[in-house]
Amino acid sequence: MDFDYYQIKGKWNAATLNRRAEKLEEAQAAADELEEAGAKGVEIIGVKAGKRETIRGKKKPAKPAKRKKTAVKMTGTTGTYTTDYKTEKKAKAASKNIAALGYKTEIVEPSGQLDLFTGDESKKVILKFSEIEIATLINDYYDLIESGERLTGYKSLLTTFEKATPRERIEFTKKEIKSIIGVLQKYMKKHISDKSESSIYGQTKELKDSLIKAYYNV
């Protein structure tokens, strides 16, 4: 496209430099001269019939890249839940961890609201337990301890449950919740023969599922 003239612009400290050239070759030479002299943000703008087009300098904004899938859909006996994550890497890591807990997982398109999950296991979570849930937790801990199972850091958590009252607000770190989930899973593996909902196994599974949701902010 032929232009009526070319405008050359640049910044020198706080001052704006402007030049004009009739030919593109002259404009290119002027722009080179300004850059060599230390001018910043040098542009060549072609002008024709009032229309302007940047030929050299600032690039047109790139189109936003399509967002990668960053949500995890988890399906278990209690239903299907979808959680968004801030990056695809975090979504994949969470999917792997959730799958290891017995859920069917799938990386899907985000639903729009980002989850606060950051992978920081020092993050605090407030939980409440019913009388039956507290009794189930204590039962599972003692069952494994008495069978010789080595439970990392079980004493402080077991003491917390022994002193707890129903519906009391208890603060845990995500690391502690993960440890509790591990204990419940070990109990379930040991007592897999009786899976009825009314059994301690069934109560343990329901409790485990609720803790998994709390851990992943579902």
mmCIF file of C-alpha atoms in Angstrom:
data_model
loop_
_atom_site.group_PDB
_atom_site.id
_atom_site.type_symbol
_atom_site.label_atom_id
_atom_site.label_comp_id
_atom_site.label_asym_id
_atom_site.label_seq_id
_atom_site.Cartn_x
_atom_site.Cartn_y
_atom_site.Cartn_z
ATOM 1 C CA MET A 1 0.000 0.000 0.000
ATOM 2 C CA ASP A 2 1.350 3.469 -0.884
ATOM 3 C CA PHE A 3 1.111 6.128 1.818
ATOM 4 C CA ASP A 4 0.967 9.898 1.488
ATOM 5 C CA TYR A 5 3.818 10.194 3.994
ATOM 6 C CA TYR A 6 5.448 8.399 6.928
ATOM 7 C CA GLN A 7 5.600 9.598 10.524
ATOM 8 C CA ILE A 8 8.545 8.525 12.654
ATOM 9 C CA LYS A 9 8.032 8.685 16.438
ATOM 10 C CA GLY A 10 10.246 7.895 19.404
ATOM 11 C CA LYS A 11 10.925 8.749 23.059
ATOM 12 C CA TRP A 12 14.032 10.501 24.324
ATOM 13 C CA ASN A 13 13.870 10.596 28.142
ATOM 14 C CA ALA A 14 10.563 12.431 28.743
ATOM 15 C CA ALA A 15 10.456 14.078 25.343
ATOM 16 C CA THR A 16 8.592 12.775 22.283
ATOM 17 C CA LEU A 17 10.503 12.936 18.996
ATOM 18 C CA ASN A 18 8.630 13.300 15.707
ATOM 19 C CA ARG A 19 9.926 13.215 12.162
ATOM 20 C CA ARG A 20 8.319 12.994 8.771
ATOM 21 C CA ALA A 21 9.454 11.304 5.552
ATOM 22 C CA GLU A 22 7.950 11.134 2.074
ATOM 23 C CA LYS A 23 9.398 7.713 1.246
ATOM 24 C CA LEU A 24 9.595 4.486 3.253
ATOM 25 C CA GLU A 25 13.375 4.236 2.708
ATOM 26 C CA GLU A 26 13.804 7.672 4.255
ATOM 27 C CA ALA A 27 11.545 6.705 7.158
ATOM 28 C CA GLN A 28 13.533 3.507 7.816
ATOM 29 C CA ALA A 29 16.808 5.462 7.807
ATOM 30 C CA ALA A 30 15.361 8.074 10.199
ATOM 31 C CA ALA A 31 14.064 5.350 12.556
ATOM 32 C CA ASP A 32 17.494 3.656 12.545
ATOM 33 C CA GLU A 33 19.130 6.971 13.336
ATOM 34 C CA LEU A 34 16.816 7.597 16.295
ATOM 35 C CA GLU A 35 17.392 4.115 17.730
ATOM 36 C CA GLU A 36 21.171 4.444 17.363
ATOM 37 C CA ALA A 37 20.984 7.748 19.233
ATOM 38 C CA GLY A 38 19.207 5.989 22.129
ATOM 39 C CA ALA A 39 15.569 6.776 21.461
ATOM 40 C CA LYS A 40 13.045 4.247 22.800
ATOM 41 C CA GLY A 41 9.802 2.932 21.330
ATOM 42 C CA VAL A 42 10.600 4.056 17.806
ATOM 43 C CA GLU A 43 7.687 3.638 15.367
ATOM 44 C CA ILE A 44 7.048 4.235 11.711
ATOM 45 C CA ILE A 45 3.425 5.082 10.933
ATOM 46 C CA GLY A 46 2.108 5.230 7.398
ATOM 47 C CA VAL A 47 -0.532 7.930 6.790
ATOM 48 C CA LYS A 48 -2.960 8.004 3.844
ATOM 49 C CA ALA A 49 -6.229 9.933 3.579
ATOM 50 C CA GLY A 50 -6.440 10.298 7.330
ATOM 51 C CA LYS A 51 -5.870 6.586 7.982
ATOM 52 C CA ARG A 52 -2.853 5.441 9.971
ATOM 53 C CA GLU A 53 -1.072 2.107 9.992
ATOM 54 C CA THR A 54 1.908 1.102 12.101
ATOM 55 C CA ILE A 55 4.598 -0.319 9.864
ATOM 56 C CA ARG A 56 7.428 -0.652 12.354
ATOM 57 C CA GLY A 57 7.500 -0.558 16.125
ATOM 58 C CA LYS A 58 4.652 -1.497 18.440
ATOM 59 C CA LYS A 59 3.115 -4.816 17.544
ATOM 60 C CA LYS A 60 -0.590 -5.357 17.430
ATOM 61 C CA PRO A 61 -1.867 -7.134 20.552
ATOM 62 C CA ALA A 62 -1.753 -10.871 20.152
ATOM 63 C CA LYS A 63 -5.018 -12.752 20.321
ATOM 64 C CA PRO A 64 -5.473 -14.335 23.748
ATOM 65 C CA ALA A 65 -4.448 -17.976 23.748
ATOM 66 C CA LYS A 66 -7.178 -20.503 24.309
ATOM 67 C CA ARG A 67 -7.197 -21.537 27.951
ATOM 68 C CA LYS A 68 -6.040 -25.063 28.603
ATOM 69 C CA LYS A 69 -8.238 -27.467 30.480
ATOM 70 C CA THR A 70 -7.698 -26.821 34.179
ATOM 71 C CA ALA A 71 -10.579 -28.476 36.005
ATOM 72 C CA VAL A 72 -10.834 -31.950 37.511
ATOM 73 C CA LYS A 73 -14.072 -33.915 37.444
ATOM 74 C CA MET A 74 -14.140 -36.585 40.126
ATOM 75 C CA THR A 75 -16.740 -39.331 40.292
ATOM 76 C CA GLY A 76 -17.304 -41.576 43.300
ATOM 77 C CA THR A 77 -20.098 -43.293 45.155
ATOM 78 C CA THR A 78 -21.311 -39.988 46.598
ATOM 79 C CA GLY A 79 -21.665 -38.234 43.242
ATOM 80 C CA THR A 80 -19.725 -36.194 40.684
ATOM 81 C CA TYR A 81 -17.863 -33.000 41.527
ATOM 82 C CA THR A 82 -15.831 -30.578 39.394
ATOM 83 C CA THR A 83 -13.086 -28.365 40.804
ATOM 84 C CA ASP A 84 -11.149 -25.659 38.920
ATOM 85 C CA TYR A 85 -7.421 -25.093 39.413
ATOM 86 C CA LYS A 86 -5.207 -22.151 38.563
ATOM 87 C CA THR A 87 -2.910 -24.037 36.183
ATOM 88 C CA GLU A 88 -3.042 -27.199 34.101
ATOM 89 C CA LYS A 89 -0.051 -28.539 36.069
ATOM 90 C CA LYS A 90 -1.952 -28.229 39.370
ATOM 91 C CA ALA A 91 -5.043 -29.799 37.830
ATOM 92 C CA LYS A 92 -3.053 -32.815 36.643
ATOM 93 C CA ALA A 93 -1.355 -33.219 40.042
ATOM 94 C CA ALA A 94 -4.695 -33.015 41.848
ATOM 95 C CA SER A 95 -6.256 -35.484 39.407
ATOM 96 C CA LYS A 96 -3.488 -37.979 40.118
ATOM 97 C CA ASN A 97 -3.882 -37.586 43.891
ATOM 98 C CA ILE A 98 -7.667 -37.871 43.779
ATOM 99 C CA ALA A 99 -7.483 -40.958 41.541
ATOM 100 C CA ALA A 100 -5.136 -42.570 44.072
ATOM 101 C CA LEU A 101 -7.896 -42.140 46.662
ATOM 102 C CA GLY A 102 -10.241 -44.336 44.626
ATOM 103 C CA TYR A 103 -12.072 -41.797 42.455
ATOM 104 C CA LYS A 104 -12.522 -41.786 38.704
ATOM 105 C CA THR A 105 -11.025 -38.496 37.449
ATOM 106 C CA GLU A 106 -10.982 -36.527 34.206
ATOM 107 C CA ILE A 107 -9.347 -33.229 33.184
ATOM 108 C CA VAL A 108 -12.135 -31.016 31.803
ATOM 109 C CA GLU A 109 -12.784 -27.415 30.772
ATOM 110 C CA PRO A 110 -12.909 -24.995 33.738
ATOM 111 C CA SER A 111 -16.327 -23.912 34.924
ATOM 112 C CA GLY A 112 -15.245 -20.333 35.526
ATOM 113 C CA GLN A 113 -14.512 -20.040 39.235
ATOM 114 C CA LEU A 114 -10.949 -20.828 40.248
ATOM 115 C CA ASP A 115 -10.456 -22.999 43.267
ATOM 116 C CA LEU A 116 -8.177 -21.729 46.018
ATOM 117 C CA PHE A 117 -6.217 -24.976 45.990
ATOM 118 C CA THR A 118 -2.498 -24.133 45.861
ATOM 119 C CA GLY A 119 -0.819 -27.345 46.918
ATOM 120 C CA ASP A 120 0.209 -25.730 50.214
ATOM 121 C CA GLU A 121 -0.526 -28.374 52.846
ATOM 122 C CA SER A 122 0.004 -25.862 55.680
ATOM 123 C CA LYS A 123 -3.284 -24.221 54.685
ATOM 124 C CA LYS A 124 -5.875 -24.398 57.499
ATOM 125 C CA VAL A 125 -9.336 -25.909 57.164
ATOM 126 C CA ILE A 126 -12.148 -25.749 59.761
ATOM 127 C CA LEU A 127 -14.150 -28.974 60.177
ATOM 128 C CA LYS A 128 -16.984 -30.221 62.360
ATOM 129 C CA PHE A 129 -17.765 -33.863 63.242
ATOM 130 C CA SER A 130 -20.898 -35.520 64.552
ATOM 131 C CA GLU A 131 -20.840 -37.821 67.571
ATOM 132 C CA ILE A 132 -20.890 -40.883 65.285
ATOM 133 C CA GLU A 133 -18.042 -39.484 63.161
ATOM 134 C CA ILE A 134 -15.877 -38.817 66.219
ATOM 135 C CA ALA A 135 -16.552 -42.331 67.483
ATOM 136 C CA THR A 136 -15.688 -43.761 64.051
ATOM 137 C CA LEU A 137 -12.383 -41.858 63.932
ATOM 138 C CA ILE A 138 -11.369 -42.984 67.409
ATOM 139 C CA ASN A 139 -12.383 -46.592 66.617
ATOM 140 C CA ASP A 140 -10.323 -46.636 63.395
ATOM 141 C CA TYR A 141 -7.229 -45.195 65.084
ATOM 142 C CA TYR A 142 -7.324 -47.636 67.994
ATOM 143 C CA ASP A 143 -8.097 -50.590 65.731
ATOM 144 C CA LEU A 144 -4.940 -49.958 63.708
ATOM 145 C CA ILE A 145 -2.756 -49.066 66.690
ATOM 146 C CA GLU A 146 -3.744 -52.248 68.523
ATOM 147 C CA SER A 147 -2.952 -54.300 65.439
ATOM 148 C CA GLY A 148 0.587 -52.919 65.390
ATOM 149 C CA GLU A 149 0.076 -50.472 62.522
ATOM 150 C CA ARG A 150 2.616 -47.649 62.504
ATOM 151 C CA LEU A 151 0.717 -44.382 62.077
ATOM 152 C CA THR A 152 2.797 -41.265 61.505
ATOM 153 C CA GLY A 153 1.882 -38.496 63.923
ATOM 154 C CA TYR A 154 -1.242 -40.330 65.173
ATOM 155 C CA LYS A 155 -0.968 -39.357 68.862
ATOM 156 C CA SER A 156 -1.783 -35.651 68.605
ATOM 157 C CA LEU A 157 -4.649 -36.201 66.179
ATOM 158 C CA LEU A 158 -6.102 -39.053 68.216
ATOM 159 C CA THR A 159 -5.937 -36.837 71.332
ATOM 160 C CA THR A 160 -7.771 -34.092 69.397
ATOM 161 C CA PHE A 161 -10.614 -36.488 68.568
ATOM 162 C CA GLU A 162 -10.767 -37.893 72.106
ATOM 163 C CA LYS A 163 -11.195 -34.370 73.522
ATOM 164 C CA ALA A 164 -13.594 -33.166 70.817
ATOM 165 C CA THR A 165 -17.288 -32.563 71.370
ATOM 166 C CA PRO A 166 -19.894 -33.060 68.601
ATOM 167 C CA ARG A 167 -20.135 -30.150 66.112
ATOM 168 C CA GLU A 168 -17.126 -28.439 67.659
ATOM 169 C CA ARG A 169 -15.152 -26.303 65.165
ATOM 170 C CA ILE A 170 -11.727 -27.918 64.818
ATOM 171 C CA GLU A 171 -8.886 -26.447 62.772
ATOM 172 C CA PHE A 172 -6.635 -28.784 60.789
ATOM 173 C CA THR A 173 -3.880 -28.257 58.268
ATOM 174 C CA LYS A 174 -4.380 -29.914 54.893
ATOM 175 C CA LYS A 175 -1.409 -32.129 55.790
ATOM 176 C CA GLU A 176 -3.256 -33.347 58.898
ATOM 177 C CA ILE A 177 -6.416 -34.025 56.875
ATOM 178 C CA LYS A 178 -4.343 -36.054 54.437
ATOM 179 C CA SER A 179 -2.941 -38.047 57.366
ATOM 180 C CA ILE A 180 -6.461 -38.745 58.708
ATOM 181 C CA ILE A 181 -7.601 -39.891 55.240
ATOM 182 C CA GLY A 182 -4.634 -42.272 55.186
ATOM 183 C CA VAL A 183 -5.692 -43.822 58.502
ATOM 184 C CA LEU A 184 -9.274 -44.294 57.308
ATOM 185 C CA GLN A 185 -8.084 -45.934 54.101
ATOM 186 C CA LYS A 186 -5.872 -48.353 56.023
ATOM 187 C CA TYR A 187 -8.805 -49.277 58.240
ATOM 188 C CA MET A 188 -11.026 -49.891 55.196
ATOM 189 C CA LYS A 189 -8.378 -52.043 53.548
ATOM 190 C CA LYS A 190 -8.115 -54.144 56.691
ATOM 191 C CA HIS A 191 -11.907 -54.564 57.077
ATOM 192 C CA ILE A 192 -12.912 -54.822 53.431
ATOM 193 C CA SER A 193 -15.030 -57.956 54.026
ATOM 194 C CA ASP A 194 -17.969 -56.023 55.528
ATOM 195 C CA LYS A 195 -18.947 -53.132 53.243
ATOM 196 C CA SER A 196 -22.475 -52.505 54.496
ATOM 197 C CA GLU A 197 -23.414 -48.858 55.056
ATOM 198 C CA SER A 198 -24.319 -49.526 58.679
ATOM 199 C CA SER A 199 -20.937 -51.095 59.442
ATOM 200 C CA ILE A 200 -17.914 -49.203 60.752
ATOM 201 C CA TYR A 201 -16.456 -49.734 57.276
ATOM 202 C CA GLY A 202 -19.434 -47.955 55.689
ATOM 203 C CA GLN A 203 -19.280 -45.116 58.201
ATOM 204 C CA THR A 204 -15.535 -44.828 57.625
ATOM 205 C CA LYS A 205 -15.994 -44.635 53.856
ATOM 206 C CA GLU A 206 -18.597 -41.887 54.147
ATOM 207 C CA LEU A 207 -16.314 -39.949 56.481
ATOM 208 C CA LYS A 208 -13.322 -40.481 54.180
ATOM 209 C CA ASP A 209 -15.281 -39.105 51.213
ATOM 210 C CA SER A 210 -16.243 -35.972 53.155
ATOM 211 C CA LEU A 211 -12.604 -35.396 54.175
ATOM 212 C CA ILE A 212 -11.424 -35.770 50.581
ATOM 213 C CA LYS A 213 -13.913 -33.078 49.543
ATOM 214 C CA ALA A 214 -12.682 -30.827 52.358
ATOM 215 C CA TYR A 215 -9.056 -31.363 51.336
ATOM 216 C CA TYR A 216 -9.701 -30.460 47.702
ATOM 217 C CA ASN A 217 -12.179 -27.679 48.546
ATOM 218 C CA VAL A 218 -14.902 -29.412 46.545
#
